């Protein structure tokens, strides 16, 4: 479980500058924390405020609660839910539960990695998409499954996945950012090379 | 066989209305059931039948692979795989016209016959539902529907007419054992917590259902949240705890939402709070959302997580019954265990103990997934055979393929082969196969599933989820994973199987908690039952299931290929190519093995081959034409 903390200087280009963060909310969150000073709850609320847990917010929590920042990072890196870097505007989550795995979830992730030129677990350079995986969504009979923001897709093939993401990118008018998609690709579009 | 909990249409019947129940379980919602629900509302409105027909949502109805589905109250008519455009016909022909829409009924895959009534479908008629008694029957967001089915009667009886010791005795006598997987007798656990000294005690419901491929607990929490709450109310009184927590996995937002609604509704009616049922008993219940860590399913890790810490297990004793949350006596049970409690109090321990086998009483819920026809949620008496669950309830293997193994218990469990299909489903018999009962995830594998890759998948999972506290788990699982990765890439060494076995036995013996102690099970059982697959990967660089990417190649059978160019069109990397009406080829340098060509080919001309010699021959053949 322990993962390396990606420090802010390694944050992807285009991420909100952390100097611009309004940290006044952190004090409110700390004030409203439960009597036991539950750090997980504090961090969950911090993350829902900022979309991730920014480094300055951790320092602020440490200052206000007296809990060393190292212990706070200990919790952040332990739980998969927390992220210290901002995520893309649109979230693509591929289920890698057992049923999805035997139904070919790896091919779904690979197709998305290729179309958007982004590795699993990272965000695209333009910060439009984050690609991630989840252990099980509990919709095993629809395997393999992925979620694109609030929309869910089941019984996927790699081919269908490519279609879904291409259409979505075009809908957003972002083809120019993704050469593979702008070119039309082979799926459902122009013919393959002969 | 009693089939508690299959009769639909509770609230509607009371109001003299007919009812359409649309499944709002996770899989059905994924498949679009909310659009179907909206269509029903609109069509019923348009037909002017708003006052005569109620459109309700229900929790997981069970047969997820047939979703989105709806059940019409007259005759409990079952309409599977609904599309929005089907709704108008059901409203016009069935609800208005009184004629069942034959064309939309369920087709039995075995006989080909259409079945109208939900209870006549083998998947349902073969089950016995206790923990799932109201799941898929009532609207989980409506407390009155739970009450109409006798809800909270057991808790009322327990708190107003039973002594706490008598409740503990009743649970002991029922033979109920922990449904989270370990199978510890629930009554004994309660007895420990009850007899622990101290004024302040806690109870916790473990809803951190982390096994990939398992969704029973989620279905209970979002399909019948009051069943869990009622069980906890009874337990709180029996143990002497005034405060309780339900710890819900982060990935289950629907369960969190429905539990919150249910707790608020129960508080409003005085089923929770300062004076439960006017008995003077105080019990407060809170929800704790997990933050995404599998190991938090372990009870000491879960307690650390509720306290806001890293969810790392600690050594036991002291057991939580002595020193748990905030150092106080704490009782932890699983969702399904709590959901069974009210039934036992209502029907008596003897009725529960009459179901099941020698050492395992009652029923067990399973989630059926993978290559099985009827994927979904099922509950059967303990002692039923795996064959019964997979073939009678589950309907056998998809696409007429061959059963290879069933994976039980997720990352802590193992694979049981076809030769052991008559193993009864109980804790001891399953443990004897090397697998475990576990929480109830059953993932069925067919001949296209590589058992080495499945073992690698689970090891990758446990390795990733190891908290890192103890060396055998942290480093041992990593070494095992490296070996498995090597084998699936065709770089296995002759000594690898022996190394895996040695590492496995050390990790099992020396890990601190259940995660490490059981992590090697998927590897050990696949070596035990499918050793030939390991050997084929290692000695021949061949994957018998044609699944491991590094060991397979896609080629085109020149005799079968018609040159229709569909594969070329579908190939994302232009590896499949050829002239129109001429046999195509797949360029091995470019192919990324995405399966798009094989899935698209209408002539079965795309083959997968494995093994260096086989690949060389097939590649030569497709060039030669």
CSV table of N, CA and C in Angstrom, one decimal, chain B residues 325-459:
chain,number,residue,atom,x,y,z
B,325,UNK,N,-11.9,-0.6,20.0
B,325,UNK,CA,-11.9,0.8,19.7
B,325,UNK,C,-11.7,1.7,20.9
B,326,UNK,N,-10.8,2.6,20.8
B,326,UNK,CA,-10.4,3.5,21.9
B,326,UNK,C,-10.1,2.7,23.2
B,327,UNK,N,-9.6,1.4,23.0
B,327,UNK,CA,-9.1,0.6,24.1
B,327,UNK,C,-10.3,-0.1,24.8
B,328,UNK,N,-11.5,0.1,24.3
B,328,UNK,CA,-12.7,-0.5,25.0
B,328,UNK,C,-13.1,-1.8,24.4
B,329,UNK,N,-13.9,-2.6,25.1
B,329,UNK,CA,-14.4,-3.9,24.5
B,329,UNK,C,-15.2,-3.6,23.3
B,330,UNK,N,-14.9,-4.3,22.2
B,330,UNK,CA,-15.5,-4.0,20.9
B,330,UNK,C,-15.9,-5.3,20.2
B,331,UNK,N,-17.1,-5.3,19.7
B,331,UNK,CA,-17.5,-6.5,18.9
B,331,UNK,C,-17.7,-6.1,17.5
B,332,UNK,N,-17.0,-6.9,16.6
B,332,UNK,CA,-17.1,-6.6,15.2
B,332,UNK,C,-17.7,-7.8,14.5
B,333,UNK,N,-18.8,-7.6,13.7
B,333,UNK,CA,-19.3,-8.6,12.8
B,333,UNK,C,-19.5,-8.0,11.4
B,334,UNK,N,-19.6,-9.0,10.5
B,334,UNK,CA,-19.7,-8.6,9.1
B,334,UNK,C,-21.2,-8.3,8.8
B,335,UNK,N,-21.4,-7.6,7.7
B,335,UNK,CA,-22.7,-7.1,7.2
B,335,UNK,C,-23.7,-8.3,7.2
B,336,UNK,N,-23.3,-9.4,6.5
B,336,UNK,CA,-24.3,-10.5,6.3
B,336,UNK,C,-24.6,-11.2,7.6
B,337,UNK,N,-23.7,-11.2,8.6
B,337,UNK,CA,-23.9,-11.8,9.9
B,337,UNK,C,-25.0,-10.9,10.6
B,338,UNK,N,-24.8,-9.6,10.6
B,338,UNK,CA,-25.8,-8.8,11.3
B,338,UNK,C,-27.2,-8.9,10.6
B,339,UNK,N,-27.1,-9.0,9.2
B,339,UNK,CA,-28.4,-9.1,8.5
B,339,UNK,C,-29.2,-10.4,8.8
B,340,UNK,N,-28.5,-11.4,9.3
B,340,UNK,CA,-29.1,-12.7,9.6
B,340,UNK,C,-29.7,-12.7,11.0
B,341,UNK,N,-29.3,-11.7,11.9
B,341,UNK,CA,-29.6,-11.8,13.3
B,341,UNK,C,-31.1,-11.6,13.5
B,342,UNK,N,-31.8,-10.6,12.9
B,342,UNK,CA,-33.2,-10.4,13.1
B,342,UNK,C,-34.0,-11.6,12.8
B,343,UNK,N,-33.7,-12.2,11.7
B,343,UNK,CA,-34.4,-13.4,11.2
B,343,UNK,C,-34.3,-14.5,12.3
B,344,UNK,N,-33.2,-14.7,12.9
B,344,UNK,CA,-33.0,-15.7,14.0
B,344,UNK,C,-33.8,-15.4,15.2
B,345,UNK,N,-33.8,-14.1,15.6
B,345,UNK,CA,-34.6,-13.7,16.8
B,345,UNK,C,-36.1,-13.9,16.5
B,346,UNK,N,-36.5,-13.6,15.2
B,346,UNK,CA,-37.9,-13.6,14.9
B,346,UNK,C,-38.4,-15.1,14.7
B,347,UNK,N,-37.6,-15.9,14.1
B,347,UNK,CA,-38.0,-17.3,13.8
B,347,UNK,C,-37.5,-18.3,14.8
B,348,UNK,N,-36.6,-17.9,15.7
B,348,UNK,CA,-36.0,-18.8,16.7
B,348,UNK,C,-34.8,-19.5,16.2
B,349,UNK,N,-33.9,-19.8,17.1
B,349,UNK,CA,-32.6,-20.4,16.8
B,349,UNK,C,-32.8,-21.8,16.1
B,350,UNK,N,-33.8,-22.5,16.6
B,350,UNK,CA,-34.0,-23.9,16.1
B,350,UNK,C,-34.3,-23.9,14.6
B,351,UNK,N,-35.1,-22.9,14.1
B,351,UNK,CA,-35.5,-22.8,12.7
B,351,UNK,C,-34.2,-22.5,11.9
B,352,UNK,N,-33.3,-21.7,12.4
B,352,UNK,CA,-32.1,-21.4,11.7
B,352,UNK,C,-31.1,-22.6,11.7
B,353,UNK,N,-31.0,-23.3,12.9
B,353,UNK,CA,-30.1,-24.4,13.0
B,353,UNK,C,-30.6,-25.6,12.2
B,354,UNK,N,-31.9,-25.6,11.8
B,354,UNK,CA,-32.5,-26.7,11.0
B,354,UNK,C,-32.0,-26.6,9.6
B,355,UNK,N,-31.5,-25.5,9.2
B,355,UNK,CA,-31.0,-25.3,7.8
B,355,UNK,C,-29.5,-25.5,7.8
B,356,UNK,N,-28.9,-26.1,6.8
B,356,UNK,CA,-27.5,-26.2,6.7
B,356,UNK,C,-27.0,-27.6,7.0
B,357,UNK,N,-25.7,-27.7,7.2
B,357,UNK,CA,-25.0,-29.0,7.4
B,357,UNK,C,-24.5,-29.1,8.8
B,358,UNK,N,-23.8,-30.1,9.1
B,358,UNK,CA,-23.3,-30.5,10.4
B,358,UNK,C,-22.7,-29.3,11.3
B,359,UNK,N,-21.6,-28.7,10.8
B,359,UNK,CA,-21.0,-27.7,11.6
B,359,UNK,C,-21.4,-26.3,11.1
B,360,UNK,N,-22.1,-26.2,10.0
B,360,UNK,CA,-22.4,-24.9,9.5
B,360,UNK,C,-23.9,-24.8,9.3
B,361,UNK,N,-24.5,-23.9,10.1
B,361,UNK,CA,-25.9,-23.7,10.0
B,361,UNK,C,-26.3,-22.5,9.2
B,362,UNK,N,-27.6,-22.6,8.8
B,362,UNK,CA,-28.1,-21.4,8.1
B,362,UNK,C,-27.8,-21.4,6.6
B,363,UNK,N,-27.7,-20.2,6.1
B,363,UNK,CA,-27.5,-20.0,4.7
B,363,UNK,C,-26.2,-19.1,4.5
B,364,UNK,N,-25.8,-19.1,3.2
B,364,UNK,CA,-24.7,-18.2,2.9
B,364,UNK,C,-25.0,-17.5,1.5
B,365,UNK,N,-24.7,-16.2,1.5
B,365,UNK,CA,-24.9,-15.5,0.3
B,365,UNK,C,-23.6,-15.5,-0.6
B,366,UNK,N,-23.8,-15.6,-1.8
B,366,UNK,CA,-22.6,-15.6,-2.7
B,366,UNK,C,-22.8,-14.6,-3.9
B,367,UNK,N,-21.7,-14.0,-4.3
B,367,UNK,CA,-21.8,-13.3,-5.6
B,367,UNK,C,-21.2,-14.2,-6.6
B,368,UNK,N,-22.0,-14.4,-7.7
B,368,UNK,CA,-21.5,-15.3,-8.8
B,368,UNK,C,-21.1,-14.4,-9.9
B,369,UNK,N,-19.8,-14.6,-10.3
B,369,UNK,CA,-19.3,-13.7,-11.4
B,369,UNK,C,-18.4,-14.5,-12.3
B,370,UNK,N,-17.9,-13.9,-13.3
B,370,UNK,CA,-16.9,-14.6,-14.2
B,370,UNK,C,-17.7,-15.3,-15.3
B,371,UNK,N,-17.2,-16.5,-15.7
B,371,UNK,CA,-17.7,-17.1,-16.9
B,371,UNK,C,-19.0,-18.0,-16.6
B,372,UNK,N,-19.8,-17.5,-15.8
B,372,UNK,CA,-21.0,-18.2,-15.4
B,372,UNK,C,-22.2,-17.6,-16.1
B,373,UNK,N,-23.2,-18.4,-16.5
B,373,UNK,CA,-24.4,-17.8,-17.2
B,373,UNK,C,-25.1,-16.8,-16.4
B,374,UNK,N,-25.6,-17.2,-15.2
B,374,UNK,CA,-26.3,-16.4,-14.3
B,374,UNK,C,-25.4,-15.6,-13.3
B,375,UNK,N,-24.9,-14.5,-13.8
B,375,UNK,CA,-24.1,-13.7,-12.8
B,375,UNK,C,-25.0,-13.0,-11.9
B,376,UNK,N,-24.7,-13.0,-10.6
B,376,UNK,CA,-25.5,-12.2,-9.7
B,376,UNK,C,-25.4,-12.7,-8.3
B,377,UNK,N,-26.4,-12.4,-7.5
B,377,UNK,CA,-26.4,-12.6,-6.1
B,377,UNK,C,-27.3,-13.8,-5.7
B,378,UNK,N,-26.7,-14.7,-4.9
B,378,UNK,CA,-27.5,-15.9,-4.6
B,378,UNK,C,-27.3,-16.3,-3.2
B,379,UNK,N,-28.3,-16.9,-2.5
B,379,UNK,CA,-28.1,-17.3,-1.2
B,379,UNK,C,-28.6,-18.8,-1.1
B,380,UNK,N,-27.8,-19.7,-0.6
B,380,UNK,CA,-28.2,-21.1,-0.5
B,380,UNK,C,-27.9,-21.6,0.9
B,381,UNK,N,-28.6,-22.7,1.2
B,381,UNK,CA,-28.3,-23.3,2.5
B,381,UNK,C,-26.8,-23.8,2.6
B,382,UNK,N,-26.2,-23.6,3.7
B,382,UNK,CA,-24.8,-24.2,3.9
B,382,UNK,C,-24.9,-25.7,3.6
B,383,UNK,N,-23.8,-26.2,3.0
B,383,UNK,CA,-23.8,-27.6,2.7
B,383,UNK,C,-24.2,-27.9,1.3
B,384,UNK,N,-24.8,-26.9,0.6
B,384,UNK,CA,-25.1,-27.1,-0.8
B,384,UNK,C,-23.8,-27.4,-1.5
B,385,UNK,N,-23.8,-28.1,-2.6
B,385,UNK,CA,-22.5,-28.3,-3.3
B,385,UNK,C,-22.1,-27.1,-4.2
B,386,UNK,N,-20.8,-27.0,-4.5
B,386,UNK,CA,-20.4,-26.0,-5.5
B,386,UNK,C,-21.1,-26.2,-6.8
B,387,UNK,N,-21.3,-27.5,-7.1
B,387,UNK,CA,-22.0,-27.8,-8.4
B,387,UNK,C,-23.4,-27.2,-8.4
B,388,UNK,N,-24.1,-27.3,-7.3
B,388,UNK,CA,-25.5,-26.8,-7.2
B,388,UNK,C,-25.4,-25.3,-7.4
B,389,UNK,N,-24.5,-24.6,-6.7
B,389,UNK,CA,-24.4,-23.2,-6.9
B,389,UNK,C,-24.1,-22.7,-8.3
B,390,UNK,N,-23.1,-23.4,-8.9
B,390,UNK,CA,-22.6,-22.9,-10.2
B,390,UNK,C,-23.5,-23.4,-11.3
B,391,UNK,N,-24.0,-24.6,-11.2
B,391,UNK,CA,-24.8,-25.2,-12.4
B,391,UNK,C,-26.3,-25.0,-12.2
B,392,UNK,N,-26.8,-25.3,-11.0
B,392,UNK,CA,-28.3,-25.2,-10.8
B,392,UNK,C,-28.7,-23.8,-10.7
B,393,UNK,N,-28.1,-23.1,-9.8
B,393,UNK,CA,-28.4,-21.7,-9.6
B,393,UNK,C,-27.7,-20.8,-10.7
B,394,UNK,N,-26.5,-21.1,-10.9
B,394,UNK,CA,-25.7,-20.2,-11.8
B,394,UNK,C,-25.9,-20.5,-13.3
B,395,UNK,N,-26.6,-21.7,-13.5
B,395,UNK,CA,-26.9,-22.0,-14.9
B,395,UNK,C,-25.7,-22.5,-15.8
B,396,UNK,N,-24.6,-22.8,-15.1
B,396,UNK,CA,-23.5,-23.4,-15.9
B,396,UNK,C,-22.6,-22.3,-16.5
B,397,UNK,N,-21.8,-22.7,-17.5
B,397,UNK,CA,-20.8,-21.9,-18.1
B,397,UNK,C,-21.2,-21.2,-19.3
B,398,UNK,N,-20.8,-19.9,-19.4
B,398,UNK,CA,-21.2,-19.1,-20.6
B,398,UNK,C,-20.7,-19.7,-21.9
B,399,UNK,N,-21.4,-19.4,-23.0
B,399,UNK,CA,-21.0,-19.7,-24.3
B,399,UNK,C,-20.7,-21.2,-24.5
B,400,UNK,N,-21.3,-22.1,-23.7
B,400,UNK,CA,-21.1,-23.5,-23.8
B,400,UNK,C,-19.7,-24.0,-23.6
B,401,UNK,N,-18.9,-23.1,-23.0
B,401,UNK,CA,-17.5,-23.5,-22.8
B,401,UNK,C,-17.4,-24.5,-21.6
B,402,UNK,N,-16.1,-24.9,-21.3
B,402,UNK,CA,-15.9,-25.9,-20.3
B,402,UNK,C,-15.6,-25.3,-18.9
B,403,UNK,N,-16.2,-25.8,-17.8
B,403,UNK,CA,-15.8,-25.3,-16.5
B,403,UNK,C,-14.4,-25.7,-16.2
B,404,UNK,N,-13.6,-24.8,-15.7
B,404,UNK,CA,-12.2,-25.1,-15.3
B,404,UNK,C,-12.0,-25.0,-13.8
B,405,UNK,N,-12.4,-23.9,-13.2
B,405,UNK,CA,-12.2,-23.8,-11.8
B,405,UNK,C,-13.1,-22.7,-11.2
B,406,UNK,N,-13.3,-22.7,-9.9
B,406,UNK,CA,-14.0,-21.6,-9.3
B,406,UNK,C,-13.1,-21.0,-8.3
B,407,UNK,N,-13.0,-19.7,-8.3
B,407,UNK,CA,-12.1,-19.0,-7.4
B,407,UNK,C,-13.0,-18.5,-6.2
B,408,UNK,N,-12.7,-19.0,-5.0
B,408,UNK,CA,-13.5,-18.6,-3.8
B,408,UNK,C,-12.7,-17.8,-2.9
B,409,UNK,N,-13.3,-16.8,-2.3
B,409,UNK,CA,-12.6,-16.1,-1.2
B,409,UNK,C,-11.7,-15.1,-1.6
B,410,UNK,N,-11.7,-14.7,-2.9
B,410,UNK,CA,-10.8,-13.6,-3.4
B,410,UNK,C,-9.4,-13.8,-3.1
B,411,UNK,N,-8.6,-12.8,-2.8
B,411,UNK,CA,-7.2,-12.8,-2.7
B,411,UNK,C,-6.7,-13.8,-1.6
B,412,UNK,N,-7.6,-14.1,-0.6
B,412,UNK,CA,-7.2,-14.9,0.5
B,412,UNK,C,-7.6,-16.4,0.2
B,413,UNK,N,-8.3,-16.6,-0.9
B,413,UNK,CA,-8.9,-17.9,-1.2
B,413,UNK,C,-8.1,-18.7,-2.2
B,414,UNK,N,-8.8,-19.6,-2.8
B,414,UNK,CA,-8.1,-20.5,-3.8
B,414,UNK,C,-9.0,-20.9,-4.9
B,415,UNK,N,-8.4,-21.7,-5.8
B,415,UNK,CA,-9.2,-22.1,-7.0
B,415,UNK,C,-9.5,-23.6,-6.8
B,416,UNK,N,-10.8,-23.9,-6.9
B,416,UNK,CA,-11.2,-25.3,-6.8
B,416,UNK,C,-11.5,-25.9,-8.2
B,417,UNK,N,-10.9,-27.0,-8.5
B,417,UNK,CA,-11.1,-27.5,-9.9
B,417,UNK,C,-12.3,-28.3,-10.1
B,418,UNK,N,-12.6,-28.7,-11.3
B,418,UNK,CA,-13.8,-29.5,-11.6
B,418,UNK,C,-14.0,-30.8,-10.8
B,419,UNK,N,-12.8,-31.4,-10.5
B,419,UNK,CA,-12.9,-32.7,-9.8
B,419,UNK,C,-13.5,-32.6,-8.4
B,420,UNK,N,-13.5,-31.3,-7.9
B,420,UNK,CA,-14.0,-31.1,-6.5
B,420,UNK,C,-15.3,-30.4,-6.5
B,421,UNK,N,-16.1,-30.4,-7.6
B,421,UNK,CA,-17.3,-29.7,-7.7
B,421,UNK,C,-18.4,-30.1,-6.8
B,422,UNK,N,-18.2,-31.4,-6.3
B,422,UNK,CA,-19.2,-31.8,-5.3
B,422,UNK,C,-18.9,-31.5,-3.9
B,423,UNK,N,-17.9,-30.7,-3.7
B,423,UNK,CA,-17.5,-30.2,-2.3
B,423,UNK,C,-18.7,-29.4,-1.8
B,424,UNK,N,-19.1,-29.8,-0.5
B,424,UNK,CA,-20.2,-29.0,0.1
B,424,UNK,C,-19.7,-27.6,0.5
B,425,UNK,N,-20.5,-26.6,0.3
B,425,UNK,CA,-20.2,-25.2,0.7
B,425,UNK,C,-20.3,-25.1,2.2
B,426,UNK,N,-19.2,-25.4,2.9
B,426,UNK,CA,-19.2,-25.0,4.4
B,426,UNK,C,-17.7,-24.7,4.7
B,427,UNK,N,-17.5,-24.1,5.8
B,427,UNK,CA,-16.2,-23.6,6.2
B,427,UNK,C,-15.1,-24.7,6.1
B,428,UNK,N,-15.4,-25.9,6.7
B,428,UNK,CA,-14.4,-26.9,6.9
B,428,UNK,C,-14.1,-27.6,5.5
B,429,UNK,N,-15.2,-27.9,4.8
B,429,UNK,CA,-15.0,-28.6,3.5
B,429,UNK,C,-14.2,-27.8,2.5
B,430,UNK,N,-14.5,-26.5,2.5
B,430,UNK,CA,-13.8,-25.6,1.5
B,430,UNK,C,-12.4,-25.5,2.0
B,431,UNK,N,-12.1,-25.3,3.3
B,431,UNK,CA,-10.8,-25.2,3.8
B,431,UNK,C,-9.9,-26.4,3.4
B,432,UNK,N,-10.6,-27.6,3.4
B,432,UNK,CA,-9.9,-28.8,3.0
B,432,UNK,C,-9.4,-28.8,1.6
B,433,UNK,N,-10.0,-28.0,0.7
B,433,UNK,CA,-9.6,-28.0,-0.7
B,433,UNK,C,-8.4,-27.1,-0.8
B,434,UNK,N,-8.1,-26.3,0.2
B,434,UNK,CA,-7.0,-25.3,0.1
B,434,UNK,C,-7.6,-23.9,-0.2
B,435,UNK,N,-8.9,-23.8,-0.5
B,435,UNK,CA,-9.5,-22.5,-0.7
B,435,UNK,C,-10.1,-22.2,0.6
B,436,UNK,N,-10.9,-21.1,0.7
B,436,UNK,CA,-11.7,-20.8,1.9
B,436,UNK,C,-13.1,-20.4,1.5
B,437,UNK,N,-14.0,-20.4,2.4
B,437,UNK,CA,-15.3,-19.9,2.2
B,437,UNK,C,-15.2,-18.4,1.9
B,438,UNK,N,-14.4,-17.7,2.7
B,438,UNK,CA,-14.3,-16.3,2.4
B,438,UNK,C,-15.6,-15.6,2.6
B,439,UNK,N,-15.7,-14.4,2.1
B,439,UNK,CA,-16.9,-13.6,2.3
B,439,UNK,C,-18.0,-14.0,1.3
B,440,UNK,N,-17.6,-14.8,0.3
B,440,UNK,CA,-18.7,-15.3,-0.6
B,440,UNK,C,-18.5,-14.9,-2.0
B,441,UNK,N,-17.4,-14.4,-2.4
B,441,UNK,CA,-17.1,-14.1,-3.8
B,441,UNK,C,-16.8,-15.4,-4.6
B,442,UNK,N,-17.6,-15.7,-5.7
B,442,UNK,CA,-17.3,-16.9,-6.5
B,442,UNK,C,-17.1,-16.4,-7.9
B,443,UNK,N,-15.8,-16.6,-8.4
B,443,UNK,CA,-15.5,-16.2,-9.7
B,443,UNK,C,-15.2,-17.4,-10.5
B,444,UNK,N,-16.0,-17.7,-11.5
B,444,UNK,CA,-15.9,-18.9,-12.3
B,444,UNK,C,-15.0,-18.7,-13.5
B,445,UNK,N,-14.1,-19.7,-13.6
B,445,UNK,CA,-13.1,-19.6,-14.7
B,445,UNK,C,-13.4,-20.7,-15.7
B,446,UNK,N,-13.3,-20.4,-17.0
B,446,UNK,CA,-13.4,-21.4,-18.0
B,446,UNK,C,-12.1,-21.7,-18.7
B,447,UNK,N,-12.1,-22.5,-19.8
B,447,UNK,CA,-10.8,-23.0,-20.3
B,447,UNK,C,-10.0,-21.8,-20.9
B,448,UNK,N,-10.6,-20.6,-21.0
B,448,UNK,CA,-9.8,-19.5,-21.6
B,448,UNK,C,-9.1,-18.7,-20.5
B,449,UNK,N,-9.3,-19.1,-19.2
B,449,UNK,CA,-8.7,-18.4,-18.1
B,449,UNK,C,-7.4,-19.1,-17.7
B,450,UNK,N,-6.3,-18.3,-17.8
B,450,UNK,CA,-5.0,-18.9,-17.4
B,450,UNK,C,-4.9,-18.9,-15.9
B,451,UNK,N,-4.6,-20.1,-15.3
B,451,UNK,CA,-4.6,-20.1,-13.9
B,451,UNK,C,-3.3,-19.5,-13.3
B,452,UNK,N,-2.2,-19.5,-14.0
B,452,UNK,CA,-1.0,-18.8,-13.6
B,452,UNK,C,-1.2,-17.3,-13.5
B,453,UNK,N,-1.9,-16.8,-14.6
B,453,UNK,CA,-2.2,-15.4,-14.6
B,453,UNK,C,-3.2,-15.0,-13.5
B,454,UNK,N,-4.1,-15.9,-13.2
B,454,UNK,CA,-5.1,-15.6,-12.1
B,454,UNK,C,-4.3,-15.5,-10.8
B,455,UNK,N,-3.4,-16.4,-10.6
B,455,UNK,CA,-2.6,-16.4,-9.3
B,455,UNK,C,-1.8,-15.1,-9.3
B,456,UNK,N,-1.2,-14.7,-10.4
B,456,UNK,CA,-0.4,-13.5,-10.5
B,456,UNK,C,-1.3,-12.3,-10.2
B,457,UNK,N,-2.5,-12.3,-10.7
B,457,UNK,CA,-3.4,-11.2,-10.5
B,457,UNK,C,-3.7,-11.0,-9.0
B,458,UNK,N,-3.9,-12.1,-8.3
B,458,UNK,CA,-4.2,-12.0,-6.9
B,458,UNK,C,-3.0,-11.6,-6.1
B,459,UNK,N,-1.8,-12.1,-6.5
B,459,UNK,CA,-0.6,-11.7,-5.8
B,459,UNK,C,-0.3,-10.3,-6.0
